PDB file of C-alpha atoms in Angstrom:
ATOM      1  CA  MET Y 674     -23.819 -45.402  -4.030  1.00  0.00           C
ATOM      2  CA  GLU Y 675     -24.844 -43.520  -0.641  1.00  0.00           C
ATOM      3  CA  LYS Y 676     -21.534 -44.703   1.155  1.00  0.00           C
ATOM      4  CA  LYS Y 677     -19.433 -43.352  -1.840  1.00  0.00           C
ATOM      5  CA  VAL Y 678     -20.929 -40.102  -1.599  1.00  0.00           C
ATOM      6  CA  LEU Y 679     -20.531 -39.742   2.150  1.00  0.00           C
ATOM      7  CA  ILE Y 680     -16.956 -40.518   1.857  1.00  0.00           C
ATOM      8  CA  ALA Y 681     -16.344 -38.162  -1.331  1.00  0.00           C
ATOM      9  CA  ILE Y 682     -17.923 -35.063   0.346  1.00  0.00           C
ATOM     10  CA  PRO Y 683     -15.231 -34.966   3.135  1.00  0.00           C
ATOM     11  CA  LEU Y 684     -12.614 -35.798   0.976  1.00  0.00           C
ATOM     12  CA  LEU Y 685     -13.481 -32.949  -1.567  1.00  0.00           C
ATOM     13  CA  LEU Y 686     -13.780 -30.559   1.376  1.00  0.00           C
ATOM     14  CA  SER Y 687     -10.338 -31.523   2.729  1.00  0.00           C
ATOM     15  CA  VAL Y 688      -8.669 -30.951  -0.798  1.00  0.00           C
ATOM     16  CA  GLY Y 689     -10.389 -27.536  -1.064  1.00  0.00           C
ATOM     17  CA  PHE Y 690      -9.081 -26.808   2.407  1.00  0.00           C
ATOM     18  CA  ILE Y 691      -5.511 -27.754   1.622  1.00  0.00           C
ATOM     19  CA  PHE Y 692      -5.390 -25.612  -1.686  1.00  0.00           C
ATOM     20  CA  TYR Y 693      -6.978 -22.683   0.013  1.00  0.00           C
ATOM     21  CA  TYR Y 694      -4.558 -22.776   3.205  1.00  0.00           C
ATOM     22  CA  PHE Y 695      -1.363 -23.550   1.153  1.00  0.00           C
ATOM     23  CA  SER Y 696      -1.969 -21.342  -1.755  1.00  0.00           C
ATOM     24  CA  PRO Y 697       0.182 -18.064  -1.811  1.00  0.00           C
ATOM     25  CA  PRO Y 698      -1.967 -14.798  -1.340  1.00  0.00           C
ATOM     26  CA  SER Y 699      -2.984 -12.998  -4.538  1.00  0.00           C
ATOM     27  CA  ASN Y 700      -2.862  -9.423  -5.162  1.00  0.00           C
ATOM     28  CA  ASN Y 701      -6.322  -9.534  -6.280  1.00  0.00           C
ATOM     29  CA  MET Y 702      -7.839 -10.593  -2.889  1.00  0.00           C
ATOM     30  CA  GLY Y 703      -9.737  -8.150  -0.650  1.00  0.00           C
ATOM     31  CA  PHE Y 704     -10.939  -4.623  -1.698  1.00  0.00           C
ATOM     32  CA  ALA Y 705      -7.586  -3.314  -3.354  1.00  0.00           C
ATOM     33  CA  LYS Y 706      -5.251  -4.174  -5.948  1.00  0.00           C
ATOM     34  CA  ILE Y 707      -1.671  -2.613  -6.673  1.00  0.00           C
ATOM     35  CA  TYR Y 708      -0.465  -3.027 -10.086  1.00  0.00           C
ATOM     36  CA  ILE Y 709       2.890  -4.572  -9.061  1.00  0.00           C
ATOM     37  CA  ASP Y 710       3.320  -8.138 -10.572  1.00  0.00           C
ATOM     38  CA  SER Y 711       6.196  -9.256  -8.396  1.00  0.00           C
ATOM     39  CA  GLU Y 712       7.514  -9.417  -5.042  1.00  0.00           C
ATOM     40  CA  PHE Y 713      10.257  -6.850  -5.960  1.00  0.00           C
ATOM     41  CA  MET Y 714       9.316  -3.403  -6.344  1.00  0.00           C
ATOM     42  CA  PRO Y 715       9.985  -2.238 -10.000  1.00  0.00           C
ATOM     43  CA  LYS Y 716      12.655   0.478 -10.447  1.00  0.00           C
ATOM     44  CA  LYS Y 717      10.410   3.049 -11.963  1.00  0.00           C
ATOM     45  CA  TYR Y 718       8.616   3.389  -8.479  1.00  0.00           C
ATOM     46  CA  THR Y 719      12.032   4.084  -6.615  1.00  0.00           C
ATOM     47  CA  CYS Y 720      14.264   6.742  -6.248  1.00  0.00           C
ATOM     48  CA  ASP Y 721      16.512   5.134  -8.711  1.00  0.00           C
ATOM     49  CA  GLY Y 722      13.979   5.185 -11.589  1.00  0.00           C
ATOM     50  CA  GLU Y 723      11.098   7.731 -11.906  1.00  0.00           C
ATOM     51  CA  ASN Y 724      10.043   7.751  -8.270  1.00  0.00           C
ATOM     52  CA  ILE Y 725       6.349   7.624  -9.274  1.00  0.00           C
ATOM     53  CA  ASN Y 726       3.321   5.929  -7.319  1.00  0.00           C
ATOM     54  CA  PRO Y 727       1.972   2.757  -8.728  1.00  0.00           C
ATOM     55  CA  ARG Y 728      -1.609   2.274  -9.937  1.00  0.00           C
ATOM     56  CA  ILE Y 729      -4.113   1.235  -7.441  1.00  0.00           C
ATOM     57  CA  GLU Y 730      -7.467   0.050  -7.986  1.00  0.00           C
ATOM     58  CA  PHE Y 731     -10.342  -0.609  -5.710  1.00  0.00           C
ATOM     59  CA  ASN Y 732     -13.447  -2.950  -6.106  1.00  0.00           C
ATOM     60  CA  GLU Y 733     -15.843  -0.132  -5.490  1.00  0.00           C
ATOM     61  CA  PRO Y 734     -15.840   3.626  -5.254  1.00  0.00           C
ATOM     62  CA  GLY Y 735     -15.247   5.124  -1.543  1.00  0.00           C
ATOM     63  CA  ILE Y 736     -12.817   6.577   0.644  1.00  0.00           C
ATOM     64  CA  TYR Y 737      -9.383   5.042   1.137  1.00  0.00           C
ATOM     65  CA  ALA Y 738      -6.113   5.619   2.820  1.00  0.00           C
ATOM     66  CA  ILE Y 739      -2.543   4.487   1.988  1.00  0.00           C
ATOM     67  CA  ILE Y 740       0.447   4.411   4.417  1.00  0.00           C
ATOM     68  CA  MET Y 741       3.533   3.209   3.003  1.00  0.00           C
ATOM     69  CA  HIS Y 742       6.562   2.563   4.954  1.00  0.00           C
ATOM     70  CA  ASP Y 743       9.871   0.658   5.300  1.00  0.00           C
ATOM     71  CA  PRO Y 744      10.233  -1.251   8.675  1.00  0.00           C
ATOM     72  CA  ASP Y 745      13.931  -1.834   7.673  1.00  0.00           C
ATOM     73  CA  ALA Y 746      15.229   1.649   7.450  1.00  0.00           C
ATOM     74  CA  PRO Y 747      18.319   2.317   9.501  1.00  0.00           C
ATOM     75  CA  ALA Y 748      16.637   5.232  11.170  1.00  0.00           C
ATOM     76  CA  GLY Y 749      13.571   3.354  12.139  1.00  0.00           C
ATOM     77  CA  ASP Y 750      10.170   2.837  10.465  1.00  0.00           C
ATOM     78  CA  TRP Y 751      10.455   5.366   7.294  1.00  0.00           C
ATOM     79  CA  PHE Y 752       7.304   6.902   6.159  1.00  0.00           C
ATOM     80  CA  HIS Y 753       6.939   6.977   2.195  1.00  0.00           C
ATOM     81  CA  TRP Y 754       3.645   7.867   1.578  1.00  0.00           C
ATOM     82  CA  GLY Y 755       0.303   9.194   3.100  1.00  0.00           C
ATOM     83  CA  ILE Y 756      -2.686   9.653   1.090  1.00  0.00           C
ATOM     84  CA  ILE Y 757      -6.519   9.865   1.535  1.00  0.00           C
ATOM     85  CA  PHE Y 758      -8.249   9.124  -1.544  1.00  0.00           C
ATOM     86  CA  TRP Y 759     -11.912   9.197  -2.826  1.00  0.00           C
ATOM     87  CA  GLY Y 760     -12.863   7.525  -5.998  1.00  0.00           C
ATOM     88  CA  LYS Y 761     -12.254   4.147  -7.535  1.00  0.00           C
ATOM     89  CA  GLU Y 762      -8.532   4.315  -8.968  1.00  0.00           C
ATOM     90  CA  ILE Y 763      -5.400   5.842  -8.042  1.00  0.00           C
ATOM     91  CA  LEU Y 764      -3.396   6.207 -11.058  1.00  0.00           C
ATOM     92  CA  GLU Y 765       0.021   5.833 -11.618  1.00  0.00           C
ATOM     93  CA  GLY Y 766       2.351   8.900 -11.246  1.00  0.00           C
ATOM     94  CA  LEU Y 767       0.142  11.333  -9.006  1.00  0.00           C
ATOM     95  CA  PRO Y 768       1.472  14.818  -8.642  1.00  0.00           C
ATOM     96  CA  LYS Y 769       3.662  15.516  -5.733  1.00  0.00           C
ATOM     97  CA  THR Y 770       1.340  18.076  -4.346  1.00  0.00           C
ATOM     98  CA  HIS Y 771      -0.823  18.136  -1.183  1.00  0.00           C
ATOM     99  CA  LYS Y 772      -3.994  18.317  -2.850  1.00  0.00           C
ATOM    100  CA  GLY Y 773      -5.754  17.190  -5.853  1.00  0.00           C
ATOM    101  CA  GLU Y 774      -9.363  16.958  -6.981  1.00  0.00           C
ATOM    102  CA  ASN Y 775      -9.890  13.669  -5.468  1.00  0.00           C
ATOM    103  CA  PHE Y 776      -6.608  13.159  -2.724  1.00  0.00           C
ATOM    104  CA  ILE Y 777      -5.031  14.798  -0.054  1.00  0.00           C
ATOM    105  CA  GLN Y 778      -1.438  13.707   0.574  1.00  0.00           C
ATOM    106  CA  THR Y 779       0.854  14.365   3.553  1.00  0.00           C
ATOM    107  CA  TYR Y 780       4.471  14.984   3.967  1.00  0.00           C
ATOM    108  CA  ASN Y 781       6.777  12.018   4.272  1.00  0.00           C
ATOM    109  CA  ASP Y 782       9.955  11.243   6.214  1.00  0.00           C
ATOM    110  CA  PHE Y 783      12.136  12.549   3.255  1.00  0.00           C
ATOM    111  CA  TYR Y 784      10.675  16.069   4.023  1.00  0.00           C
ATOM    112  CA  TYR Y 785      11.144  15.738   8.042  1.00  0.00           C
ATOM    113  CA  TYR Y 786      14.571  14.621   7.501  1.00  0.00           C
ATOM    114  CA  ASN Y 787      15.375  17.431   4.905  1.00  0.00           C
ATOM    115  CA  TYR Y 788      16.418  14.729   2.445  1.00  0.00           C
ATOM    116  CA  ILE Y 789      14.915  16.813  -0.733  1.00  0.00           C
ATOM    117  CA  THR Y 790      17.111  15.984  -3.823  1.00  0.00           C
ATOM    118  CA  GLY Y 791      16.575  15.031  -7.536  1.00  0.00           C
ATOM    119  CA  ASN Y 792      13.170  13.505  -7.806  1.00  0.00           C
ATOM    120  CA  ILE Y 793      12.619  13.256  -4.175  1.00  0.00           C
ATOM    121  CA  LYS Y 794      10.180  15.994  -3.079  1.00  0.00           C
ATOM    122  CA  GLY Y 795       9.169  15.188   0.308  1.00  0.00           C
ATOM    123  CA  ILE Y 796       5.289  15.327  -0.211  1.00  0.00           C
ATOM    124  CA  GLY Y 797       3.188  12.670  -1.635  1.00  0.00           C
ATOM    125  CA  TYR Y 798       4.611   9.472  -2.764  1.00  0.00           C
ATOM    126  CA  ASP Y 799       8.592   9.307  -2.328  1.00  0.00           C
ATOM    127  CA  GLY Y 800       9.605   5.504  -3.210  1.00  0.00           C
ATOM    128  CA  PRO Y 801      12.137   3.217  -1.998  1.00  0.00           C
ATOM    129  CA  CYS Y 802      15.656   4.595  -1.675  1.00  0.00           C
ATOM    130  CA  PRO Y 803      17.382   2.355   0.619  1.00  0.00           C
ATOM    131  CA  PRO Y 804      21.296   2.242   1.326  1.00  0.00           C
ATOM    132  CA  LYS Y 805      23.384  -0.172  -0.312  1.00  0.00           C
ATOM    133  CA  GLY Y 806      23.044  -3.807   1.014  1.00  0.00           C
ATOM    134  CA  LYS Y 807      20.104  -6.106   2.211  1.00  0.00           C
ATOM    135  CA  PRO Y 808      16.581  -5.543   0.473  1.00  0.00           C
ATOM    136  CA  HIS Y 809      14.149  -3.608   2.592  1.00  0.00           C
ATOM    137  CA  ARG Y 810      10.452  -4.311   2.798  1.00  0.00           C
ATOM    138  CA  TYR Y 811       8.070  -1.870   1.576  1.00  0.00           C
ATOM    139  CA  VAL Y 812       4.826  -2.244   3.211  1.00  0.00           C
ATOM    140  CA  PHE Y 813       1.503  -0.634   1.800  1.00  0.00           C
ATOM    141  CA  GLU Y 814      -1.110  -0.510   4.214  1.00  0.00           C
ATOM    142  CA  VAL Y 815      -4.389   0.006   2.498  1.00  0.00           C
ATOM    143  CA  TYR Y 816      -7.541   1.326   4.492  1.00  0.00           C
ATOM    144  CA  LYS Y 817     -11.214   1.537   3.647  1.00  0.00           C
ATOM    145  CA  LEU Y 818     -12.470   4.559   5.455  1.00  0.00           C
ATOM    146  CA  ASP Y 819     -15.963   5.584   6.621  1.00  0.00           C
ATOM    147  CA  SER Y 820     -15.112   9.332   5.995  1.00  0.00           C
ATOM    148  CA  LYS Y 821     -13.283  11.929   4.600  1.00  0.00           C
ATOM    149  CA  PRO Y 822     -11.385  14.253   6.813  1.00  0.00           C
ATOM    150  CA  ASP Y 823     -13.177  17.580   7.757  1.00  0.00           C
ATOM    151  CA  LYS Y 824     -10.097  19.532   8.305  1.00  0.00           C
ATOM    152  CA  ASP Y 825      -6.678  19.793   6.389  1.00  0.00           C
ATOM    153  CA  ILE Y 826      -4.218  16.732   6.780  1.00  0.00           C
ATOM    154  CA  ILE Y 827      -0.562  17.485   6.095  1.00  0.00           C
ATOM    155  CA  GLU Y 828       1.237  15.693   8.792  1.00  0.00           C
ATOM    156  CA  LYS Y 829       2.140  12.165   9.091  1.00  0.00           C
ATOM    157  CA  THR Y 830       0.719  11.928  12.604  1.00  0.00           C
ATOM    158  CA  ASP Y 831      -2.370  13.297  11.391  1.00  0.00           C
ATOM    159  CA  ILE Y 832      -3.095  10.854   8.723  1.00  0.00           C
ATOM    160  CA  ILE Y 833      -2.066   8.039  11.238  1.00  0.00           C
ATOM    161  CA  LYS Y 834      -4.643   9.370  13.650  1.00  0.00           C
ATOM    162  CA  PHE Y 835      -7.489   9.650  11.223  1.00  0.00           C
ATOM    163  CA  VAL Y 836      -6.883   6.196   9.907  1.00  0.00           C
ATOM    164  CA  LYS Y 837      -7.079   4.642  13.496  1.00  0.00           C
ATOM    165  CA  GLU Y 838     -10.389   6.539  13.899  1.00  0.00           C
ATOM    166  CA  HIS Y 839     -12.093   5.754  11.011  1.00  0.00           C
ATOM    167  CA  ALA Y 840     -10.654   2.480   9.342  1.00  0.00           C
ATOM    168  CA  LEU Y 841     -13.364   0.042   8.345  1.00  0.00           C
ATOM    169  CA  GLU Y 842     -11.079  -2.604   6.728  1.00  0.00           C
ATOM    170  CA  LYS Y 843      -7.366  -2.934   6.127  1.00  0.00           C
ATOM    171  CA  GLN Y 844      -5.410  -4.724   3.438  1.00  0.00           C
ATOM    172  CA  GLU Y 845      -1.477  -5.227   3.495  1.00  0.00           C
ATOM    173  CA  PHE Y 846       0.846  -5.437   0.466  1.00  0.00           C
ATOM    174  CA  VAL Y 847       4.774  -5.846   1.039  1.00  0.00           C
ATOM    175  CA  TYR Y 848       7.226  -5.543  -1.729  1.00  0.00           C
ATOM    176  CA  LEU Y 849      11.152  -5.909  -1.705  1.00  0.00           C
ATOM    177  CA  TYR Y 850      13.836  -3.543  -3.129  1.00  0.00           C
ATOM    178  CA  GLY Y 851      17.561  -3.309  -2.690  1.00  0.00           C
ATOM    179  CA  ARG Y 852      20.529  -1.757  -4.241  1.00  0.00           C
TER     180      ARG Y 852
END
């Protein structure tokens, strides 16, 4: 009996390791969850749809930052969204304004490159809008922060600097979108 137990323990541990190591990453792991159930960005979160931000939930109230960008953009890494948020949940479709009750949003690259048209506003979230061709990757970098900014943050360089100085944890989500 004792030999069977000694053999079974390493076997069970190795099977557990294999399942852990080879299982796909889950959107529920970590401190944040983005409510997108596919590797592809739904149209409603893009310039071809409603161009609204997705819902994001955190495992506890706190101060968070989100930087969304497209590393595959023809002009280089394209900045789509910068937000500092305090609370437990970012609702879908935040207003495209600089400040709200529990958030500060920055300008994005649509503003900097003067590409304001239709539902693209250049402040807050402006979703995927790639040229026709191969799908692009859209990276959501979600950060847990140690404090809120004590000054106004409106420029993308300001939020990037603030996040570097105040990030406690980082979680990343990547979605695809193409036309």
